[in-house]
Short mmCIF file of C-alpha atoms in Angstrom, two decimals:
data_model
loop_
_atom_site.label_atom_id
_atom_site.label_comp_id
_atom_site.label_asym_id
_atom_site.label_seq_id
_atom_site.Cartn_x
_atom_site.Cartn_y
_atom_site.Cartn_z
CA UNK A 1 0.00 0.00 0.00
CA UNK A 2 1.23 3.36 -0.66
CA UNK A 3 0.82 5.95 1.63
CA UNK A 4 0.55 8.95 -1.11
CA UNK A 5 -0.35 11.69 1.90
CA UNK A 6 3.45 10.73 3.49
CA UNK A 7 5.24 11.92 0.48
CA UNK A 8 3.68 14.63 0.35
CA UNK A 9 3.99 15.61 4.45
CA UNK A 10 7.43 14.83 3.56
CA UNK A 11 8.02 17.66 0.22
CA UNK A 12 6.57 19.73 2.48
CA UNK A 13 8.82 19.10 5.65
CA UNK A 14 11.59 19.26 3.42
CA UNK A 15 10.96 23.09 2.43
CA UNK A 16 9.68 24.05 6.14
CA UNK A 17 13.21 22.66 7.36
CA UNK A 18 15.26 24.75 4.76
CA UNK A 19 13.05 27.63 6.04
CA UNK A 20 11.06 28.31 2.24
CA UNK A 21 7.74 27.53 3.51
CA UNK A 22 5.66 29.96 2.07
CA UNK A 23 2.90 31.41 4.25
CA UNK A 24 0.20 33.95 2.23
CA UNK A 25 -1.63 36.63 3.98
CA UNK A 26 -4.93 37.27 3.34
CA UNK A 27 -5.19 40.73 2.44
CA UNK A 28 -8.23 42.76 1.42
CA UNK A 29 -7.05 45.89 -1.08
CA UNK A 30 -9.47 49.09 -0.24
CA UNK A 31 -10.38 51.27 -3.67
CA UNK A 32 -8.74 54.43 -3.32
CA UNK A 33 -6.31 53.57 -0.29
CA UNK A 34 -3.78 51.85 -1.98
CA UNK A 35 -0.99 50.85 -0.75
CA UNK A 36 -2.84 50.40 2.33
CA UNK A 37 -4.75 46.75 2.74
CA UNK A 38 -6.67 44.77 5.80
CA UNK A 39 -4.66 42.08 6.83
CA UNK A 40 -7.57 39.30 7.41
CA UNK A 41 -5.04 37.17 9.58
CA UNK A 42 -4.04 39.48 11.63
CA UNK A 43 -7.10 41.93 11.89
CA UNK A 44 -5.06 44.97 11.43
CA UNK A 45 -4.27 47.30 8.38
CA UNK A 46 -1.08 47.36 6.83
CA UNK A 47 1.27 49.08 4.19
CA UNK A 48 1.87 46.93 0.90
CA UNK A 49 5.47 47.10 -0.32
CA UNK A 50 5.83 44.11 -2.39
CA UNK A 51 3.01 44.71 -4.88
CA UNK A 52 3.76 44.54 -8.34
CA UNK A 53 0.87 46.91 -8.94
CA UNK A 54 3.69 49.69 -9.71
CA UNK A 55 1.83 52.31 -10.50
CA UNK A 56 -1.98 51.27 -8.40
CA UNK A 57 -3.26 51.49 -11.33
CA UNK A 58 -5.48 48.63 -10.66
CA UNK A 59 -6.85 51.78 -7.97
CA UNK A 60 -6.98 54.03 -11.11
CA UNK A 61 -10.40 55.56 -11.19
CA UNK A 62 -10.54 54.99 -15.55
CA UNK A 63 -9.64 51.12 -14.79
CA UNK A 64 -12.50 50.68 -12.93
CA UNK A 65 -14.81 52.75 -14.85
CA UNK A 66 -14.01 51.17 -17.78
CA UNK A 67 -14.37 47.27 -16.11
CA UNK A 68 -17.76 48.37 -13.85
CA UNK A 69 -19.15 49.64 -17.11
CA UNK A 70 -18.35 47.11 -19.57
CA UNK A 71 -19.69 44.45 -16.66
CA UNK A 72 -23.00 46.09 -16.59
CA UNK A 73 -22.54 45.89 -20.43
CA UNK A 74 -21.55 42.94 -21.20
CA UNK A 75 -21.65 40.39 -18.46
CA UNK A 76 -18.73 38.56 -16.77
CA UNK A 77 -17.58 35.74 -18.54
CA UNK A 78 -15.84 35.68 -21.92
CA UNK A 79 -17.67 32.56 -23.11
CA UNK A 80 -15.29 30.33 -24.36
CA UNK A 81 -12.07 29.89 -25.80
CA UNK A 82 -11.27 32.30 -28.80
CA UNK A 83 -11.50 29.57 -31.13
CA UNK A 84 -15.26 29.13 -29.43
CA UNK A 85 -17.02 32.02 -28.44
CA UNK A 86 -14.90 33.79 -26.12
CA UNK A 87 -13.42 36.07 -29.01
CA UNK A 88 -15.65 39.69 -28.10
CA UNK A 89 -14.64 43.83 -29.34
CA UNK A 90 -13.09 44.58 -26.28
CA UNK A 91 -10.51 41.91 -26.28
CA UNK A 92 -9.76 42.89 -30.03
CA UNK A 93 -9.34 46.38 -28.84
CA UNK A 94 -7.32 45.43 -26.40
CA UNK A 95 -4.73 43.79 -29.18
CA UNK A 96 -5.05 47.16 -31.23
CA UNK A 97 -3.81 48.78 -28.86
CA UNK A 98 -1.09 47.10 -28.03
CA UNK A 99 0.11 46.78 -31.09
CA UNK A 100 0.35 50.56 -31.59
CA UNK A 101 1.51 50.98 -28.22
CA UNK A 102 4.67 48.51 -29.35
CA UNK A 103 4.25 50.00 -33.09
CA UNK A 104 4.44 46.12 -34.11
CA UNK A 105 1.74 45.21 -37.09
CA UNK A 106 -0.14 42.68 -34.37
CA UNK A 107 -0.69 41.54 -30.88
CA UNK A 108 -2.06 38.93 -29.37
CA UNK A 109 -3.75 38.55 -25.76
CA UNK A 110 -3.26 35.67 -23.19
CA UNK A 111 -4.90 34.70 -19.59
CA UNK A 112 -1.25 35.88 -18.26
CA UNK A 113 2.39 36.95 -18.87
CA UNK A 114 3.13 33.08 -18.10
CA UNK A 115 1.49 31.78 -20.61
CA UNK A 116 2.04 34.21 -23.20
CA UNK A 117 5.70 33.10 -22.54
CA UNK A 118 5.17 29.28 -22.60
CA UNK A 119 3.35 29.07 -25.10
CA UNK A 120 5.03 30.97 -28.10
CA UNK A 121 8.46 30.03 -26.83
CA UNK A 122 7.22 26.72 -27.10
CA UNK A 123 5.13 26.98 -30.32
CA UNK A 124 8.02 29.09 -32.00
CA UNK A 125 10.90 26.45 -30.88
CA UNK A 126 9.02 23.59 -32.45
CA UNK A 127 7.56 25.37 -35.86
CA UNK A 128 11.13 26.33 -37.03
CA UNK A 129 12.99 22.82 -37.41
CA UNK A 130 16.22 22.48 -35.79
CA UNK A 131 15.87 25.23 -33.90
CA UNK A 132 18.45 26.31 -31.49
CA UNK A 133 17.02 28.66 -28.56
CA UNK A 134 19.66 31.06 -26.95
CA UNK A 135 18.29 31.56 -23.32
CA UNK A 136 19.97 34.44 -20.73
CA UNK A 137 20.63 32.00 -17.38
CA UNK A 138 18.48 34.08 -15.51
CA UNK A 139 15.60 34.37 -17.78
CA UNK A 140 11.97 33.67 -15.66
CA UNK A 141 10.58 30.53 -15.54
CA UNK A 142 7.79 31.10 -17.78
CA UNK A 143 10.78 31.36 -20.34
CA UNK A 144 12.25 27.99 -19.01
CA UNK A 145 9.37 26.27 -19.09
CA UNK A 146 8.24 27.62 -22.75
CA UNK A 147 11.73 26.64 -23.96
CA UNK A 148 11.51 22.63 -22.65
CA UNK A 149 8.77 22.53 -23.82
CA UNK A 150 9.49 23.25 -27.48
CA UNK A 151 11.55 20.46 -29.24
CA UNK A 152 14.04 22.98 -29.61
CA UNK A 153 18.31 22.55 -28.94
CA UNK A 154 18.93 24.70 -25.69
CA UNK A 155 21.95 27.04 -24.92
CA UNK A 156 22.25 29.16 -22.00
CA UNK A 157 24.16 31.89 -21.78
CA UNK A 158 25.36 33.76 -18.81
CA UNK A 159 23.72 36.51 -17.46
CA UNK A 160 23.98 39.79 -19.31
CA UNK A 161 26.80 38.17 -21.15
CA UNK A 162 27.17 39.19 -24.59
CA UNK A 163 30.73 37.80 -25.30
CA UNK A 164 29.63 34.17 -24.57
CA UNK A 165 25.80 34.51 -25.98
CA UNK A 166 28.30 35.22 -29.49
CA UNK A 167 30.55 32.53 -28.48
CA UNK A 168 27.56 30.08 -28.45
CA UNK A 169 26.18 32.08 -31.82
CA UNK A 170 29.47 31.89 -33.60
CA UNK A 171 29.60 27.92 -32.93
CA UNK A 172 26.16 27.15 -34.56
CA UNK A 173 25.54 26.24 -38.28
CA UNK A 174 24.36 29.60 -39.89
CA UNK A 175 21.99 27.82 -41.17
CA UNK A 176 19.68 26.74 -38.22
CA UNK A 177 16.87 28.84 -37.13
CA UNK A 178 17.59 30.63 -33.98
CA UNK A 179 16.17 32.36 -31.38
CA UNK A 180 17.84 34.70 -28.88
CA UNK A 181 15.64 34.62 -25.20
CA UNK A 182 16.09 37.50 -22.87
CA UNK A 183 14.84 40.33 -20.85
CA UNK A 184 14.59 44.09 -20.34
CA UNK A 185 14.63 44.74 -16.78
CA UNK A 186 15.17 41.04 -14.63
CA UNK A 187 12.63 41.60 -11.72
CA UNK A 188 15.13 40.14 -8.89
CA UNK A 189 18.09 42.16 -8.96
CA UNK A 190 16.55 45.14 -11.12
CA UNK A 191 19.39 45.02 -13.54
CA UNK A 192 18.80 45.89 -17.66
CA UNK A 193 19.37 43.38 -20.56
CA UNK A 194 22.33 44.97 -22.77
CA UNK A 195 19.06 44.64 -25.66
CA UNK A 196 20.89 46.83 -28.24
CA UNK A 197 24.27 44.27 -28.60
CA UNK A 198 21.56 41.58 -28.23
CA UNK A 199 20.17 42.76 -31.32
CA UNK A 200 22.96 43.58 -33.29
CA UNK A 201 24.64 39.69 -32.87
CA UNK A 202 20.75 38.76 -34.11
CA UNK A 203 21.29 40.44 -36.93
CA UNK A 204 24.94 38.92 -37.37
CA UNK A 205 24.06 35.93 -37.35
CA UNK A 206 20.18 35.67 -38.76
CA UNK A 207 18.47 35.16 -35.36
CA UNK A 208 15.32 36.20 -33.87
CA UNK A 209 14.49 38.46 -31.06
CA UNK A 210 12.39 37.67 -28.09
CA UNK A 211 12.28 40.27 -25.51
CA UNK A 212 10.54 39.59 -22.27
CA UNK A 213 9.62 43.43 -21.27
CA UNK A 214 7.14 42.24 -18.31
CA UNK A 215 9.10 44.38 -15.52
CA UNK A 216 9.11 47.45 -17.64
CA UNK A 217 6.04 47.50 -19.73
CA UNK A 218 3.88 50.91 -18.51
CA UNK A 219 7.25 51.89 -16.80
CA UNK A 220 10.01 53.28 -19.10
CA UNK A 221 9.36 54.87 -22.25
CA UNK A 222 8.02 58.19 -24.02
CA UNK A 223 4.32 56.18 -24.06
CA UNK A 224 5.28 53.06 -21.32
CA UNK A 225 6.14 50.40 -23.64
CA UNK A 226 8.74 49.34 -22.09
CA UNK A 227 13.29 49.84 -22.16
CA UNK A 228 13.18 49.04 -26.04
CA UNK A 229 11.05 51.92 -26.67
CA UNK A 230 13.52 54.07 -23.61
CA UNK A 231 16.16 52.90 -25.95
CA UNK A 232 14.88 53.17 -29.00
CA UNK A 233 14.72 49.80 -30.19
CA UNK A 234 11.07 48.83 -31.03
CA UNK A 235 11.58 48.12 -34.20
CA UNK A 236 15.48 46.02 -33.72
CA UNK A 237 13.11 43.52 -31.58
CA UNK A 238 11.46 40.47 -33.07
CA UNK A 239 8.44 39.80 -30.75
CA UNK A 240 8.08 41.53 -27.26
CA UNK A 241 5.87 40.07 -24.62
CA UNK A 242 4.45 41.91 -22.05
CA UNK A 243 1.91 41.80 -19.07
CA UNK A 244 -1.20 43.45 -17.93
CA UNK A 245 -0.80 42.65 -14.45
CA UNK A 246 1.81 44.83 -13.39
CA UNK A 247 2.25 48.23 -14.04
CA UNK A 248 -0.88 48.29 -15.99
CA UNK A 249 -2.81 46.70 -12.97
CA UNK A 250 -4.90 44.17 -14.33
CA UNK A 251 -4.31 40.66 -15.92
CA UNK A 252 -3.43 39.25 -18.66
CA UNK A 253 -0.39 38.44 -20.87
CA UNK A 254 0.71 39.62 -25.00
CA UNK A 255 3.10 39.15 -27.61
CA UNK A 256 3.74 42.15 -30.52
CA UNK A 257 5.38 41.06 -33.20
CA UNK A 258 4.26 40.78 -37.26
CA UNK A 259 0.62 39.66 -38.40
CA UNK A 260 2.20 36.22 -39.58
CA UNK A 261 3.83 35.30 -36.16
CA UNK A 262 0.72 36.36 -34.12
CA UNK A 263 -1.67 33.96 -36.76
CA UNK A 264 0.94 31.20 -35.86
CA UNK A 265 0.92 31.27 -32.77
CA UNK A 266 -2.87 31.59 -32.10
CA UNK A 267 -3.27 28.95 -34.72
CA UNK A 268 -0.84 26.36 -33.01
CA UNK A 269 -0.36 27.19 -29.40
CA UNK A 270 -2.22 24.47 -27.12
CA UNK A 271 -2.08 27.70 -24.44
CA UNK A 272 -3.93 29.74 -26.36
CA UNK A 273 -5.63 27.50 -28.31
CA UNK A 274 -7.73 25.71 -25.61
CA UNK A 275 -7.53 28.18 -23.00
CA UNK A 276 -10.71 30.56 -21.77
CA UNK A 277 -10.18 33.64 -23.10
CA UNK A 278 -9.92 37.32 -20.89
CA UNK A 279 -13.28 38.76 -20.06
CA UNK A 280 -14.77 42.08 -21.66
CA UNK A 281 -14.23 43.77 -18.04
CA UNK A 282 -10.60 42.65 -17.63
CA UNK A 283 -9.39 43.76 -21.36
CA UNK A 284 -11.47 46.76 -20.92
CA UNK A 285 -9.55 47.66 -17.85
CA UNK A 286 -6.14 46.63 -19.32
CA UNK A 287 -7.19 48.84 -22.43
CA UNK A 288 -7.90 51.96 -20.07
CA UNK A 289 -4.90 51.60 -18.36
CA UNK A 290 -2.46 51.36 -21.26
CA UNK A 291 -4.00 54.03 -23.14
CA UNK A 292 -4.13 56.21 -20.07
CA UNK A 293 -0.23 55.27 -19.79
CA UNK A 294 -0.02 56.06 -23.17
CA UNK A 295 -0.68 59.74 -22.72
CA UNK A 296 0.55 60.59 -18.96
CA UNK A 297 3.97 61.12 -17.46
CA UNK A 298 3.00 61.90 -14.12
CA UNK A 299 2.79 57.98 -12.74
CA UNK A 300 6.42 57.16 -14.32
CA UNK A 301 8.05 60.48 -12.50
CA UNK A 302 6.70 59.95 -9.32
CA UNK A 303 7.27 56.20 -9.10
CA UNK A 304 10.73 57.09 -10.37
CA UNK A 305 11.09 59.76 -7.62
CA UNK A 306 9.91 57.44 -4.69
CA UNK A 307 12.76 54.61 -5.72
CA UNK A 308 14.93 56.82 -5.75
CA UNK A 309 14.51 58.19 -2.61
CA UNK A 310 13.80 54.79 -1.02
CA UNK A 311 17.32 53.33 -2.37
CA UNK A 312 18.71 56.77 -0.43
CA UNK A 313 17.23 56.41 2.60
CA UNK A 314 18.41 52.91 2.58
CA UNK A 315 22.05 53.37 1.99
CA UNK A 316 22.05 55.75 4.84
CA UNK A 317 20.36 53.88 7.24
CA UNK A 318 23.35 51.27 5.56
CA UNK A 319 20.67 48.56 4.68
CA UNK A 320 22.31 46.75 2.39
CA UNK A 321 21.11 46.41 -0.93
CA UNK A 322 21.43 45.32 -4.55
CA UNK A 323 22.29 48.56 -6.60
CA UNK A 324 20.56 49.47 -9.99
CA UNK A 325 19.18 51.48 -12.17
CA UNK A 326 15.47 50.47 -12.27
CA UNK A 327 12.66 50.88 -9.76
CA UNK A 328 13.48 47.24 -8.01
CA UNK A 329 14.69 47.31 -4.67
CA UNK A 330 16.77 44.35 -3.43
CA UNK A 331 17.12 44.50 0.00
CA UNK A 332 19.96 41.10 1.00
CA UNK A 333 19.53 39.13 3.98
CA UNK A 334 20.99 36.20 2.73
CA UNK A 335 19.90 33.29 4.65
CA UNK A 336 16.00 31.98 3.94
CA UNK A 337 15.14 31.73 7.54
CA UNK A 338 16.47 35.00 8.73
CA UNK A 339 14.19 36.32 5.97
CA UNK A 340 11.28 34.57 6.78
CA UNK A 341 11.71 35.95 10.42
CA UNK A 342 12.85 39.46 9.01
CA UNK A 343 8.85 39.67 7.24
CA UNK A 344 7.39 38.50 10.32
CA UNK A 345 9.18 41.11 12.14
CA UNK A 346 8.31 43.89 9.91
CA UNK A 347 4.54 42.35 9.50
CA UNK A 348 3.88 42.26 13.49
CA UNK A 349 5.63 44.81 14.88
CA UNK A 350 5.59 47.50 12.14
CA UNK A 351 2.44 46.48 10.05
CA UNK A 352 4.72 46.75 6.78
CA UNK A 353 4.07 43.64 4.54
CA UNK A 354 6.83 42.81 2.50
CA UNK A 355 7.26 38.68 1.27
CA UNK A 356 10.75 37.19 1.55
CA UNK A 357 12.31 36.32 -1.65
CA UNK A 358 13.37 32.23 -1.24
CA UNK A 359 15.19 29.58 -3.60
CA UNK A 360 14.04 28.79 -6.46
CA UNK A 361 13.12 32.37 -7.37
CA UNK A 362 16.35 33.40 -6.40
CA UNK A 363 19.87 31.79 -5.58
CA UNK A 364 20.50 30.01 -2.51
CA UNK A 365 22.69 32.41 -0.04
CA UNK A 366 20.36 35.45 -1.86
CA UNK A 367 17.79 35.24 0.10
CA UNK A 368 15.98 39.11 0.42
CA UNK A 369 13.10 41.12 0.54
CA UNK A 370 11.69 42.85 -2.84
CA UNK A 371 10.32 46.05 -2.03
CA UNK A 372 8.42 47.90 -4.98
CA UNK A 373 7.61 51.42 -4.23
CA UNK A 374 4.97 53.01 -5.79
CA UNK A 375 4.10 56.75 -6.56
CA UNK A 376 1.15 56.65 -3.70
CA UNK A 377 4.04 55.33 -0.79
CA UNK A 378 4.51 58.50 1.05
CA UNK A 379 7.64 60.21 2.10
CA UNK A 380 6.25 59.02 5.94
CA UNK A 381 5.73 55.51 4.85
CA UNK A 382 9.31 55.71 3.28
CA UNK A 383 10.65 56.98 6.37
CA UNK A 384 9.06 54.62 8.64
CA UNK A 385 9.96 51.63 6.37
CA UNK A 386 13.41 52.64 6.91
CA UNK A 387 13.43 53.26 10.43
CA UNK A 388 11.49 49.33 10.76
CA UNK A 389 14.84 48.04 8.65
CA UNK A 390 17.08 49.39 10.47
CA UNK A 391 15.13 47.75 13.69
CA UNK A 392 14.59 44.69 12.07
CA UNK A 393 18.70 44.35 10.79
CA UNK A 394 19.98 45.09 14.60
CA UNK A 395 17.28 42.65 16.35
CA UNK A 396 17.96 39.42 13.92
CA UNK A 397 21.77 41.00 13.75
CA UNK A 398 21.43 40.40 9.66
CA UNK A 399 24.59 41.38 8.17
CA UNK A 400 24.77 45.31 6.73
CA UNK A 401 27.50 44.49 4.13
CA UNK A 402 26.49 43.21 0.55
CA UNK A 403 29.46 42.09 -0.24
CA UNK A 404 29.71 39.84 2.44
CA UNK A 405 26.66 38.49 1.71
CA UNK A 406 27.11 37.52 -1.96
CA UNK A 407 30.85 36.61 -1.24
CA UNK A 408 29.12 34.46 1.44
CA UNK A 409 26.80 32.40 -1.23
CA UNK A 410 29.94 32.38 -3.84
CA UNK A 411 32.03 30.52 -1.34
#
């Protein structure tokens, strides 16, 4: 007999003795008080740093006249699959917009960034024979899991690494199809994908771009599509994939890329293909949002300003941190139980909810807390944030030096 409940009791023990359990609050988000949320667990209301709501504009008062009205229009469901009856104008809106948002010919909409990612990596690895799929080692797993999944050859470069992603170019037959896998901003450590010398080795040696812009979509950018666009470099990119979840506040995942890539990929993808499709309310929220995003400055400055000041008030208060040039802040603890206690810490005595960051998500020995300011955290919640840290660091006596840290994991 078999006893299928121990070996599970037993995955589980496994993560709760490495100190990776992962424990979810029940929070209830109030309209129009963002960051602040109730805290069903504990009874109390707290401050949300961890959100990946960048901007709140899932508070935005056009997102939710735009859902509450095409609701009352339209119902809730989607009613099918696209390939069904779950196809409706505000989902094809939706893709319009994106497009011209990425200035790409077509778009195409997914249930989530996730899928959007597994399921054209996948699709696009096994429709061009003997492929050969160039992945950046810390691409997300979404990427990873979209790449196995095609029958496609597999080379990983190292991170940011443009000498060995042409070392692993320059040792493939010209002639194979390839596809180069990376990012714009990597959500972790908050660094930037070198995307220009990325593009100019595709060109070199006939591959295609796929740029993974999830982090930065809404954030950098003239009109918020993303670094490429910051850059200048819309139209060097093959197919960028984004999500409405994020800075845009809603859900849902895209691709923009040419009309031909988008028909493949909606005609072949099992993700898309037999997948429910994104309600009216939902695109008409993401819709509202980009376009608003579109047209405004004013969220991007003031979420630039209050990372900024954050990361300052951080260094002097000599928390340490992982430096860049985006609105992620790494803060290092380096061990997975210290961070665990480190939340609880900040969540019970300071009513500041921040997860810890665990392996798999990031390297053993990197254990940290990801804080995401927004433009609506307020110079006092900054300030008191800080002043919790600096609490937090001296009571658990967490290291204050980076470097030690990292060295710490490299050894």
């Amino acid at each position: 007999m078999i006893d299928y409940d121990a070996q599970f009791s037993s995955a589980l023990m496994r993560i709760r003795n490495e100190g990776r359990y992962r424990i979810f609050n029940d929070l209830e988000r109030k309209a129009g008080e963002f960051p602040k949320a109730f805290n069903h667990r504990t009874g109390k209301e707290v401050t949300v740093w961890c959100a990946n709501d960048y901007l709140g504009m899932g508070q935005h008062p056009s997102v939710i006249a735009a859902m509450t009205e095409t609701i009352q229009h339209m119902g809730a469901g989607s009613g099918g699959t696209r390939n069904i009856s779950g196809t409706h104008c505000r989902i094809t809106e939706l893709e319009k917009t994106i497009a011209e948002l990425h200035q790409k010919e077509a778009a195409l909409v997914f249930t989530s960034g996730y899928i959007a990612n597994e399921a054209s990596l996948s699709t696009l690895g096994s429709i061009l024979k003997d492929c050969v799929i160039f992945s950046d080692s810390l691409n997300h797993a979404s990427m990873i899991n979209g790449i196995r999944h095609s029958i496609a050859e597999k080379k990983i470069f190292r991170h940011n690494d443009v000498k060995h992603l042409e070392s692993l170019l320059a040792d493939t037959p010209h002639y194979r199809p390839k596809i180069i896998a990376f990012e714009s901003v990597y959500s972790m450590d908050g660094d930037i994908g070198p995307i220009k010398e990325i593009c100019k080795l595709a060109r070199k040696y006939n591959a295609l771009t796929y740029l993974d812009e999830v982090h930065a979509v809404g954030m950098y950018g003239e009109h918020g599509a993303g670094i490429a666009e910051q850059l200048d470099l819309m139209d060097e990119v093959d197919i960028i994939q984004g999500t409405l979840a994020k800075a845009y506040g809603v859900m849902g995942g895209y691709i923009a890329t040419t009309s031909t890539v988008v028909d493949m990929i909606r005609s072949y993808a099992p993700g898309f293909i037999f997948t429910t499709s994104l309600p009216p309310a939902l695109a008409a929220g993401a819709n509202a949002s980009i376009r608003h995003l579109m047209q405004s400055q004013h969220e991007r400055s003031q979420h630039q300003a209050a990372a900024h000041h954050l990361k300052q008030c951080l260094r002097d208060a000599a928390i340490p941190q992982i430096e860049c040039d985006t609105h992620i802040v790494p803060v290092l603890i380096g061990d997975p139980v210290l961070c665990q206690k480190a939340s609880d810490m900040l969540m019970e005595q300071f009513d500041i909810y921040v997860q810890p960051i665990n392996y798999p998500t990031v390297p053993k020995g990197t254990e940290r807390l990801r804080f995401t300011p927004t433009p609506y955290h307020t110079e006092a919640m900054i300030r008191h944030l800080t002043q919790a840290l600096d609490h937090v660091f001296t009571a658990l006596d967490i290291s204050r030096c980076a470097e030690t840290i990292l060295a710490r994991k490299a050894a």
